[in-house]
CSV table of C-alpha atoms in Angstrom, one decimal:
chain,number,residue,atom,x,y,z
A,590,MET,CA,0.0,0.0,0.0
A,591,PRO,CA,1.2,3.5,-0.7
A,592,GLU,CA,2.5,5.6,2.2
A,593,ASN,CA,1.5,9.1,3.1
A,594,THR,CA,4.8,10.6,1.9
A,595,LEU,CA,3.8,9.7,-1.7
A,596,THR,CA,1.4,11.6,-3.9
A,597,THR,CA,-1.8,9.7,-4.7
A,598,ILE,CA,-2.5,10.0,-8.4
A,599,THR,CA,-5.9,9.1,-10.0
A,600,ASP,CA,-7.3,9.1,-13.6
A,601,ALA,CA,-8.9,12.5,-12.6
A,602,THR,CA,-5.7,14.1,-11.3
A,603,PHE,CA,-3.1,12.5,-13.7
A,604,ASP,CA,-3.1,15.4,-16.2
A,605,GLU,CA,-2.5,18.0,-13.5
A,606,LEU,CA,-0.1,16.1,-11.2
A,607,VAL,CA,1.9,14.3,-13.9
A,608,LEU,CA,1.6,15.8,-17.4
A,609,GLN,CA,1.6,19.4,-16.3
A,610,ALA,CA,4.2,19.0,-13.5
A,611,ARG,CA,7.2,21.3,-13.5
A,612,ARG,CA,9.4,18.7,-11.8
A,613,PRO,CA,10.1,15.1,-12.9
A,614,VAL,CA,7.4,12.7,-11.8
A,615,VAL,CA,7.7,9.0,-11.0
A,616,VAL,CA,4.4,7.1,-11.0
A,617,ASP,CA,4.2,3.8,-9.2
A,618,PHE,CA,1.4,1.7,-10.8
A,619,TRP,CA,0.3,-0.9,-8.2
A,620,ALA,CA,-2.6,-3.1,-7.2
A,621,THR,CA,-3.8,-4.6,-3.9
A,622,TRP,CA,-3.5,-8.2,-5.4
A,623,CYS,CA,0.2,-7.7,-6.2
A,624,PRO,CA,2.5,-9.2,-3.5
A,625,PRO,CA,5.6,-7.1,-4.4
A,626,CYS,CA,3.7,-3.8,-4.7
A,627,GLY,CA,3.4,-3.1,-1.0
A,628,PRO,CA,7.1,-3.5,-0.2
A,629,MET,CA,8.0,-1.5,-3.3
A,630,SER,CA,5.7,1.4,-2.3
A,631,ARG,CA,7.2,1.3,1.2
A,632,VAL,CA,10.7,1.6,-0.2
A,633,LEU,CA,9.6,4.5,-2.4
A,634,ALA,CA,8.1,6.2,0.6
A,635,GLU,CA,11.4,5.7,2.5
A,636,LEU,CA,13.3,7.3,-0.5
A,637,ALA,CA,10.9,10.2,-1.0
A,638,PRO,CA,12.5,12.5,1.6
A,639,GLU,CA,15.9,12.2,-0.1
A,640,PHE,CA,14.4,13.7,-3.3
A,641,ASP,CA,12.0,16.2,-1.7
A,642,GLY,CA,11.7,19.3,-3.8
A,643,GLN,CA,13.5,17.6,-6.7
A,644,LEU,CA,10.9,15.3,-8.1
A,645,VAL,CA,7.4,14.0,-7.3
A,646,ILE,CA,6.9,10.3,-6.4
A,647,GLY,CA,3.3,9.3,-6.9
A,648,THR,CA,1.3,6.1,-6.7
A,649,LEU,CA,-1.6,5.1,-8.9
A,650,ASP,CA,-3.9,2.1,-8.0
A,651,ALA,CA,-4.1,0.4,-11.4
A,652,ASP,CA,-7.5,-1.3,-10.6
A,653,GLN,CA,-9.1,1.9,-9.4
A,654,ASN,CA,-7.7,4.0,-12.4
A,655,PRO,CA,-8.0,1.9,-15.5
A,656,VAL,CA,-8.0,4.8,-18.0
A,657,THR,CA,-4.5,5.9,-17.2
A,658,THR,CA,-3.3,2.3,-16.7
A,659,MET,CA,-4.5,1.3,-20.2
A,660,ALA,CA,-3.4,4.6,-21.8
A,661,TYR,CA,0.2,3.8,-20.8
A,662,ARG,CA,-0.1,0.1,-21.5
A,663,VAL,CA,0.8,-0.9,-18.0
A,664,LEU,CA,0.4,-4.7,-18.0
A,665,ALA,CA,2.5,-5.8,-15.0
A,666,MET,CA,2.7,-4.7,-11.4
A,667,PRO,CA,4.5,-2.9,-10.0
A,668,THR,CA,5.5,-0.6,-12.9
A,669,LEU,CA,7.3,2.7,-12.5
A,670,LEU,CA,7.0,5.2,-15.2
A,671,PHE,CA,9.4,8.2,-15.2
A,672,PHE,CA,8.0,11.4,-16.7
A,673,ARG,CA,9.7,14.7,-17.6
A,674,ASP,CA,7.7,17.5,-19.2
A,675,GLY,CA,4.7,15.2,-19.6
A,676,VAL,CA,6.7,12.5,-21.5
A,677,VAL,CA,7.7,9.0,-20.4
A,678,THR,CA,11.5,9.0,-20.3
A,679,SER,CA,12.0,5.5,-18.8
A,680,SER,CA,10.3,2.7,-16.9
A,681,ILE,CA,11.0,-0.1,-14.5
A,682,VAL,CA,8.8,-3.2,-14.5
A,683,GLY,CA,8.8,-5.4,-11.4
A,684,ALA,CA,10.1,-5.0,-7.9
A,685,ARG,CA,13.7,-3.7,-7.4
A,686,PRO,CA,15.9,-3.3,-4.3
A,687,LYS,CA,16.2,0.0,-2.6
A,688,SER,CA,19.7,0.6,-4.1
A,689,VAL,CA,18.4,0.2,-7.6
A,690,LEU,CA,15.4,2.5,-7.0
A,691,ARG,CA,17.6,5.2,-5.4
A,692,ALA,CA,20.0,5.1,-8.4
A,693,ALA,CA,17.0,5.3,-10.8
A,694,LEU,CA,15.5,8.3,-9.0
A,695,GLY,CA,18.9,9.9,-8.9
A,696,ASN,CA,19.3,9.5,-12.6
A,697,VAL,CA,16.0,11.3,-13.1
A,698,VAL,CA,17.0,14.2,-10.9
A,699,THR,CA,20.6,14.7,-12.0
A,700,PRO,CA,19.9,15.8,-15.6
A,701,TYR,CA,17.0,18.0,-14.4
A,702,VAL,CA,19.2,19.8,-11.9
A,703,ASN,CA,22.0,20.4,-14.5
A,704,ARG,CA,19.6,22.0,-17.0
């Protein structure tokens, strides 16, 4: 389950929170029936303070938000989509350890900071 330090994203808020965001956004597509999704969301919540003010980490319940899930062809859970200026720049499908997630988030922030 997503933690409070993460931004909850829905079909209704996706455009505003992701596509129009001024900072990079990472969207964690998850589902309640997905065993690795809970631990992955908790790891993202633990990492969120390290990237505060640099990017937005959001969670989207795929079952509750089928429009966005289908629009981005998310077929496996968990899936992370990395957005910059409203465009998907990369993705991670499946659970990953904290070190891999930290590096992936850092890669999103570094080019943004050096612009």
